[in-house]
Structures are given as C-alpha cells and as structure tokens.
Short mmCIF file of N, CA and C in Angstrom, two decimals:
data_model
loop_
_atom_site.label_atom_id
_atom_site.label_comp_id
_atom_site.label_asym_id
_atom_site.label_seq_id
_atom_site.Cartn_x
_atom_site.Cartn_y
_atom_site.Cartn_z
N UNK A 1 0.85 -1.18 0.00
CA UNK A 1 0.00 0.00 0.00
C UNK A 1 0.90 1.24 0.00
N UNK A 2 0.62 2.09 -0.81
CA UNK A 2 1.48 3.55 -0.71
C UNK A 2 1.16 4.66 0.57
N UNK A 3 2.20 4.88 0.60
CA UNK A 3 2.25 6.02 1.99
C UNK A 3 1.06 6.52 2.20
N UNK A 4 0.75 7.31 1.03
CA UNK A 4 -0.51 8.35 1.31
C UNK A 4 -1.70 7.43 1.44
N UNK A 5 -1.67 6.39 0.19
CA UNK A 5 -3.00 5.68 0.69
C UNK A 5 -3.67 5.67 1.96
N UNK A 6 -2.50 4.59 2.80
CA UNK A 6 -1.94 4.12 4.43
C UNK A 6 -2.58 5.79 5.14
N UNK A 7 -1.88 6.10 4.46
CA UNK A 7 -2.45 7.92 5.86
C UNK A 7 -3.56 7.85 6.03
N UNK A 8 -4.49 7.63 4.52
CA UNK A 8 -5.73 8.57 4.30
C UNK A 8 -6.60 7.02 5.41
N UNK A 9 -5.94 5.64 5.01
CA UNK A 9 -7.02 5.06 5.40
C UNK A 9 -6.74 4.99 6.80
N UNK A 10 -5.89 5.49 7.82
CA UNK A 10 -5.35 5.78 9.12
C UNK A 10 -6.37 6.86 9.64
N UNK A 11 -6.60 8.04 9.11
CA UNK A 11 -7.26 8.87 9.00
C UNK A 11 -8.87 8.28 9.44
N UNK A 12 -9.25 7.87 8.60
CA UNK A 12 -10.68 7.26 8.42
C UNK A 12 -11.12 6.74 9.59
N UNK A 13 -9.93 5.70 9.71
CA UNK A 13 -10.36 4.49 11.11
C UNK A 13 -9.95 5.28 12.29
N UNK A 14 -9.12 6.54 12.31
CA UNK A 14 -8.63 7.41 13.16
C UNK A 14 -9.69 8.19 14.34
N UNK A 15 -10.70 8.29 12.80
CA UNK A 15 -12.20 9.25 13.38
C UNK A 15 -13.41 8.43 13.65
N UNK A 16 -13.23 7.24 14.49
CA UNK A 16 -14.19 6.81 14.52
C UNK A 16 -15.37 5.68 13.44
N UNK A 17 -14.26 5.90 12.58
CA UNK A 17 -14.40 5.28 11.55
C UNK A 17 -15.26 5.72 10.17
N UNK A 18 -15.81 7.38 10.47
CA UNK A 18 -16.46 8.32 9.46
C UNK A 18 -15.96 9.49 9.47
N UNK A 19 -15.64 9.99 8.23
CA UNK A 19 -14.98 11.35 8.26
C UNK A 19 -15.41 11.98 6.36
N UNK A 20 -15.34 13.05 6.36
CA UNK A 20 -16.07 13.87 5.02
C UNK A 20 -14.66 13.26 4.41
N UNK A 21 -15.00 13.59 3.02
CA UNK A 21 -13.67 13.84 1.93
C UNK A 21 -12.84 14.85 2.01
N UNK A 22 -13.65 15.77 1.93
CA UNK A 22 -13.28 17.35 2.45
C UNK A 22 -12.33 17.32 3.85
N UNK A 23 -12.99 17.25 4.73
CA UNK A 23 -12.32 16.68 6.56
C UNK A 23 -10.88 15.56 5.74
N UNK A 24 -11.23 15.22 5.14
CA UNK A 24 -9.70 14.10 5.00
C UNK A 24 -9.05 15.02 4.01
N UNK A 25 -9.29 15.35 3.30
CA UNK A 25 -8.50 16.33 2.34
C UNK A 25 -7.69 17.51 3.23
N UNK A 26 -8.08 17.90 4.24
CA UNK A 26 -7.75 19.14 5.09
C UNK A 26 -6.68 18.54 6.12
N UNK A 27 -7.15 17.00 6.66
CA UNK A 27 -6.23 16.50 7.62
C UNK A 27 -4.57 15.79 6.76
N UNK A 28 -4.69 15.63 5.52
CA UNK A 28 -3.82 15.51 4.98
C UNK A 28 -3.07 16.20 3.82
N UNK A 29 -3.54 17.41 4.00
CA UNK A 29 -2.78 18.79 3.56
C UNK A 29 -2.72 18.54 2.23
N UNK A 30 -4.10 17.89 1.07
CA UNK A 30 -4.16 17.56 0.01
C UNK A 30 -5.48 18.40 -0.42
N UNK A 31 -5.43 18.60 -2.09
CA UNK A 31 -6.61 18.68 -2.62
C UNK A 31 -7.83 18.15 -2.49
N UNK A 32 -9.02 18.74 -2.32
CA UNK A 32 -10.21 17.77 -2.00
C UNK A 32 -10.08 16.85 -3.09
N UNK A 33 -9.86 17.34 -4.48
CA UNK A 33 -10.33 16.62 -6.25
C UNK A 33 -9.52 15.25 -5.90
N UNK A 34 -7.97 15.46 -4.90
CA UNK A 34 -6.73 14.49 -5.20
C UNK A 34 -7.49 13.46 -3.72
N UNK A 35 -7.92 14.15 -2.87
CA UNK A 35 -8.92 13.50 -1.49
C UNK A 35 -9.57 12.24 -1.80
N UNK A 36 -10.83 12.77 -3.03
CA UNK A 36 -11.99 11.77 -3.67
C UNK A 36 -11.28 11.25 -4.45
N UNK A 37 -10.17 11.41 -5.32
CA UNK A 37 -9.61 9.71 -5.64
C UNK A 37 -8.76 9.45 -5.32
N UNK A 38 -8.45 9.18 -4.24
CA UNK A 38 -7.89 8.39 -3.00
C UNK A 38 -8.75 7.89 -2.44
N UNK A 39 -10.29 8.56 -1.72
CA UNK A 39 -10.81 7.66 -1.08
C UNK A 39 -11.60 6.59 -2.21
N UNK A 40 -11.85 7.14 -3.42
CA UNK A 40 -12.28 5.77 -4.97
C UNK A 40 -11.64 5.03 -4.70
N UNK A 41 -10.44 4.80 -4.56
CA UNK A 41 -9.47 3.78 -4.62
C UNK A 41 -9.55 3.32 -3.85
N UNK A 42 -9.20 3.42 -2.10
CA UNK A 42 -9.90 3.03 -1.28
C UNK A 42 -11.05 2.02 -1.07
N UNK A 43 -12.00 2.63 -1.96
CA UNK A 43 -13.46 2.03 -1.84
C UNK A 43 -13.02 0.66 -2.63
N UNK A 44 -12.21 1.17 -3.62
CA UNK A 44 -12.44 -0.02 -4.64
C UNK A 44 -11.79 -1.22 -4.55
N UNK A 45 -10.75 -1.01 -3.51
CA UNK A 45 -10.31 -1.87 -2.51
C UNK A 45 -10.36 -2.78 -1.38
N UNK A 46 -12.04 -1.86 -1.48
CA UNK A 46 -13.02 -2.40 -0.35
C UNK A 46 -12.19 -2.45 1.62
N UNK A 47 -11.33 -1.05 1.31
CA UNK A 47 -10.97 -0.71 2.86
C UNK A 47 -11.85 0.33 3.23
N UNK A 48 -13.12 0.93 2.59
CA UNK A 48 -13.79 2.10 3.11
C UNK A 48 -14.30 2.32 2.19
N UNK A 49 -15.71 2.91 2.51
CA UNK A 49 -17.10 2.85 2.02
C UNK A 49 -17.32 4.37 1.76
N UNK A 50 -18.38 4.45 0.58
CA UNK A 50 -17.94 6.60 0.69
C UNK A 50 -19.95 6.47 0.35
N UNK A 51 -20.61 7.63 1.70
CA UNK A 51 -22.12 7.20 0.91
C UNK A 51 -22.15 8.90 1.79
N UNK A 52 -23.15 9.32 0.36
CA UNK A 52 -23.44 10.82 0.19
C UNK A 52 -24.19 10.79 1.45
N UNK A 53 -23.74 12.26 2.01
CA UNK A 53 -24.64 12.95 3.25
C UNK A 53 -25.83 12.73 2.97
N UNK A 54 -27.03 12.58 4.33
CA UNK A 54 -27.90 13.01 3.88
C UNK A 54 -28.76 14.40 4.36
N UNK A 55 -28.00 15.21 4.49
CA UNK A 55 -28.14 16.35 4.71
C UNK A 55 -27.84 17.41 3.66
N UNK A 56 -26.32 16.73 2.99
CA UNK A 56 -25.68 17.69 1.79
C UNK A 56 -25.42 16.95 0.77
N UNK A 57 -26.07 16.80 -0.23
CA UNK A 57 -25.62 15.74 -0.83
C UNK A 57 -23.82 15.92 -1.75
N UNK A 58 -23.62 17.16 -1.50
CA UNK A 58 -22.54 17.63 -2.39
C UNK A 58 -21.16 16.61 -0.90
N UNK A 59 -21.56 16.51 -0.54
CA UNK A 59 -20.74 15.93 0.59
C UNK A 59 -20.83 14.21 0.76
N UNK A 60 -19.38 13.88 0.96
CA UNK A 60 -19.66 12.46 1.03
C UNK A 60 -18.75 12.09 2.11
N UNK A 61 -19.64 10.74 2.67
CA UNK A 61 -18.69 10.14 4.27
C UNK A 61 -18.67 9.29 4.05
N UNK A 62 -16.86 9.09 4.65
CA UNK A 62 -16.05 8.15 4.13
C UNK A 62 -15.90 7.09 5.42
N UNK A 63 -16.67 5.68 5.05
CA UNK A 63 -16.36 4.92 6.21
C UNK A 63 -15.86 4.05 6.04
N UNK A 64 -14.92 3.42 7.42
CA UNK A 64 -13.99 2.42 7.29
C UNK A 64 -14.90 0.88 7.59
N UNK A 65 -14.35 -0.37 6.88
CA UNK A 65 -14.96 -1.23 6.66
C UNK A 65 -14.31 -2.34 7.72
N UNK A 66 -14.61 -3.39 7.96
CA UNK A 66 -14.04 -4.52 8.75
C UNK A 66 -12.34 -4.56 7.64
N UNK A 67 -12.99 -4.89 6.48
CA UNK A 67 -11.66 -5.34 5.67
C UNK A 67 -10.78 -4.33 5.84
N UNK A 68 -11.15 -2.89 6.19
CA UNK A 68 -9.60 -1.91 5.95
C UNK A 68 -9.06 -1.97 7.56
N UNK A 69 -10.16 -2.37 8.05
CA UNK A 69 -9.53 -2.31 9.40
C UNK A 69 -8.57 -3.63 9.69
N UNK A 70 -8.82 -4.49 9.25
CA UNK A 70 -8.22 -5.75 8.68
C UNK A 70 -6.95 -5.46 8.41
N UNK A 71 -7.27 -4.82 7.41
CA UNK A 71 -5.45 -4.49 6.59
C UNK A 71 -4.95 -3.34 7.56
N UNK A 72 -5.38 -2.31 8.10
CA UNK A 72 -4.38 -1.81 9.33
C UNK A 72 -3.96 -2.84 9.94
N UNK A 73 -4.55 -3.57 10.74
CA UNK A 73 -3.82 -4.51 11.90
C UNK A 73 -2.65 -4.87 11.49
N UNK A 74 -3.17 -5.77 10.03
CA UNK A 74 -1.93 -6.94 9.63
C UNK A 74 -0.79 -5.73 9.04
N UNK A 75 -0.94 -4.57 8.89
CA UNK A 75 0.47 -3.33 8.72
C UNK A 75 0.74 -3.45 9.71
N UNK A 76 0.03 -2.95 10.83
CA UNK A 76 0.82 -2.43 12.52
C UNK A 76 1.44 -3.79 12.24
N UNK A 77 0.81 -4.94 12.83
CA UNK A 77 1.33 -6.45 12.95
C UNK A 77 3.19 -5.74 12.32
N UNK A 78 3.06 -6.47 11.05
CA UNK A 78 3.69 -6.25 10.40
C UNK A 78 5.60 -5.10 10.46
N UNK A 79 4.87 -3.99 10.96
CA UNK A 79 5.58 -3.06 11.53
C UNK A 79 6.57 -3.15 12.74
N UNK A 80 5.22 -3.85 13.33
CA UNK A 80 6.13 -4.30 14.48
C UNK A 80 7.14 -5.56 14.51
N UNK A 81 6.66 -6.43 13.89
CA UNK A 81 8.12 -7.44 13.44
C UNK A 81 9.37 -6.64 13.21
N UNK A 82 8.99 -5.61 12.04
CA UNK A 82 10.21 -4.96 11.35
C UNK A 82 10.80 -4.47 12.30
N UNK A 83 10.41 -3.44 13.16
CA UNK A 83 10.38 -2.44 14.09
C UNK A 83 11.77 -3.01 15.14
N UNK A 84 11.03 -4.25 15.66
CA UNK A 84 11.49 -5.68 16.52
C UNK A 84 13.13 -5.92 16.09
N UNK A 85 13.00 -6.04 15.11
CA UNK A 85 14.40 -6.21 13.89
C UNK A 85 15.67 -5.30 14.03
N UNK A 86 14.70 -4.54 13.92
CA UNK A 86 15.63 -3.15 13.90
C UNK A 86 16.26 -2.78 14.79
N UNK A 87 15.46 -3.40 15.89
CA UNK A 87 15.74 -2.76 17.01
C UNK A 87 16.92 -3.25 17.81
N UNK A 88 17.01 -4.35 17.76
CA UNK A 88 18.18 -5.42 17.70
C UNK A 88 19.25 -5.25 17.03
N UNK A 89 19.10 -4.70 15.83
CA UNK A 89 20.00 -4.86 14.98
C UNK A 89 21.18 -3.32 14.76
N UNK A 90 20.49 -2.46 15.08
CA UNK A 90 21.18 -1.26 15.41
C UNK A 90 21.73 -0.83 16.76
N UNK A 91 22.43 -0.29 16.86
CA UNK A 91 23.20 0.68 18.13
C UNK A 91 22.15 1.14 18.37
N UNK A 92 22.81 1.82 19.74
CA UNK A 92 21.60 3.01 20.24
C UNK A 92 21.85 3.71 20.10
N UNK A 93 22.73 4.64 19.37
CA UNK A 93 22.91 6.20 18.43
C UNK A 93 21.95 5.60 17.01
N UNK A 94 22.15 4.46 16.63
CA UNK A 94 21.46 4.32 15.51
C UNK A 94 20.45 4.64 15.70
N UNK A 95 19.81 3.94 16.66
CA UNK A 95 18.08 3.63 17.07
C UNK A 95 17.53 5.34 17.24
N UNK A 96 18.42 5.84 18.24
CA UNK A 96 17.76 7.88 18.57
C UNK A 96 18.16 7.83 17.08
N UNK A 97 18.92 8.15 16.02
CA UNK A 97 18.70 8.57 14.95
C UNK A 97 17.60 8.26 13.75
N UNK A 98 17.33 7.20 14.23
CA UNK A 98 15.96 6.29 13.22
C UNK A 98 14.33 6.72 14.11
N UNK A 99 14.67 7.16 15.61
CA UNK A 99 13.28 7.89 16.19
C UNK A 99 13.34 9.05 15.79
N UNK A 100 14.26 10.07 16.16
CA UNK A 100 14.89 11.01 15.40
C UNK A 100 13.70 11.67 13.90
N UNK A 101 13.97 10.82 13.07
CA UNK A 101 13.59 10.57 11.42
C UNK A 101 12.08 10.32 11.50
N UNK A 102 11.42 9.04 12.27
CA UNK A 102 10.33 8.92 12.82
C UNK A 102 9.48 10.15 13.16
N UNK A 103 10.00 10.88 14.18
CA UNK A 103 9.47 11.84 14.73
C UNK A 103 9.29 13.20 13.93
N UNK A 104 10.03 13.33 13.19
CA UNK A 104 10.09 14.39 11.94
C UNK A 104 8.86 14.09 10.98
N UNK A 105 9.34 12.99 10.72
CA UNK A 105 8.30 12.41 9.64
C UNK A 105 6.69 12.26 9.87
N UNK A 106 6.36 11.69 11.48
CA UNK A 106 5.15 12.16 12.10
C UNK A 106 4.83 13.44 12.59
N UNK A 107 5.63 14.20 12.13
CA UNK A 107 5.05 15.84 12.94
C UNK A 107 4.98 15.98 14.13
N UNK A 108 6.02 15.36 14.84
CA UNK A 108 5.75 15.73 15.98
C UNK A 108 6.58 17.43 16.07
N UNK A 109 5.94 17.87 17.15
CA UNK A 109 6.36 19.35 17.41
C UNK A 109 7.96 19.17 18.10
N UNK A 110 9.26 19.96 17.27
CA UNK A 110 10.21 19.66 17.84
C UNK A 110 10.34 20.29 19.56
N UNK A 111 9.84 20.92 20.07
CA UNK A 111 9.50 21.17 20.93
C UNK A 111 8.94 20.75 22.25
N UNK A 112 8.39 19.67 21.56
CA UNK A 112 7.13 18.71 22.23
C UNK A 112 8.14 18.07 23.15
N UNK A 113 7.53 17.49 24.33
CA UNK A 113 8.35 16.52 25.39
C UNK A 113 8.71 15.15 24.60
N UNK A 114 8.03 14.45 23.44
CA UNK A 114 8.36 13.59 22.78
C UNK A 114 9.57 13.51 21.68
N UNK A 115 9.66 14.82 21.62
CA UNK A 115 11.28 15.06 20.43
C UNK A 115 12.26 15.31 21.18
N UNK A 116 11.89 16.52 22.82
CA UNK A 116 12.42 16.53 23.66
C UNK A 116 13.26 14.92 23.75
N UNK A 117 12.83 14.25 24.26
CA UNK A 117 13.07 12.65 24.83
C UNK A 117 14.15 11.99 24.25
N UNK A 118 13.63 12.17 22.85
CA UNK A 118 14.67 11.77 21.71
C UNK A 118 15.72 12.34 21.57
N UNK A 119 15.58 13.66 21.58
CA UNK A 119 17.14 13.94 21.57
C UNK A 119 18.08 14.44 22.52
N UNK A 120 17.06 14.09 23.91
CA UNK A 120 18.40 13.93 25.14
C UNK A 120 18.69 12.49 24.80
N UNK A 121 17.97 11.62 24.62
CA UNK A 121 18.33 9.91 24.41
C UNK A 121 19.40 9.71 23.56
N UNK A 122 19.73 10.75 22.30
CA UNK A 122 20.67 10.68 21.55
C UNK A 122 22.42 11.58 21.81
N UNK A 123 21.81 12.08 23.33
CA UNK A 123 22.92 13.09 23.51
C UNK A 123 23.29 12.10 24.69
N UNK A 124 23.51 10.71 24.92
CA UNK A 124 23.90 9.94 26.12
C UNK A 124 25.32 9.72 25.66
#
C-alpha cells in the first residue's frame, strides 16, 4: 500500500471510523479533487465505504470497513516485526537517529516533550 494511501485510510479508522472527503482532504494537507480519488481507490479496494450525506448531498462520508480495518492490523502487525528487527539490529545512536527521522516524519512538534526525549536519548 502507498504512503498516502496508508495515511488517508489511518485517517478514516482514526475518526471513529467516518470522516467527510473534504475533513480528510484538510487533515492531509491535500486537494479535495486528489482527497476523492484516493478515497475511490480506497473504496475499490473495499478498505472504506464513501455514501453521500444526507443532509448535503454535495458531501460524502467516508467509512472504514471490517476489511480496511483488517489491513491496518496486519500493517501495525507487520511493523512491528520490522520495528522488533531493527531494534536489535542497530546501536543506540542508531536507534535515537531512526526515532529522530520517525518523529520528523510524524510531525511531531520539535519542541514537544516527545522530540524533547529523543534527543536527550541521543545526547547519552
């Protein structure tokens, strides 16, 4: 599955498992037009379901299905083997430099007590 896919359908199952196109387009700093086919694809994948408001019909909510929730697990699963691997397999300057990268890459606020953490962990 590609990065962004993975986000958008993280996203979905994130909110409860319903969220607009629009609302996902905004939480992933994308076009609504580039939003709705991502979540098509999605659908057509059968990880999440897209059925018009019925309030607006110009609006559509995007819900997550057993099967996408399915395929999160077996990623985390998955992740965590790798993760496991890695973890073993590198130093611990390696490891703060690979959370380091992690933490950038998730947005965390460098500021935050969680980047904080990391890079006293890397100044040992």
């Amino acid at each position: 599955m590609e990065p962004l896919t993975h986000q958008a359908q993280l996203q979905v199952y994130g909110t409860d498992g319903d969220i607009t196109v629009g609302r996902l387009a905004a939480r992933l700093d994308i076009a609504a037009a580039f939003a709705s086919r991502l979540v098509r694809r999605l659908d057509e994948m059968g990880l999440v379901t897209r059925t018009p408001s019925e309030t607006d019909r110009r609006v559509t909510i995007v819900t997550a299905t057993k099967d996408g929730a399915e395929k999160l697990s077996a990623i985390d699963d998955d992740m965590h083997r790798h993760a496991a691997l890695l973890h073993h397999e590198l130093s611990a300057d390696e490891r703060h430099m690979a959370l380091s990268v992690f933490a950038f890459y998730v947005g965390l606020d460098p500021p935050g007590p969680v980047a904080r953490a990391i890079r006293a962990g890397a100044g040992h």
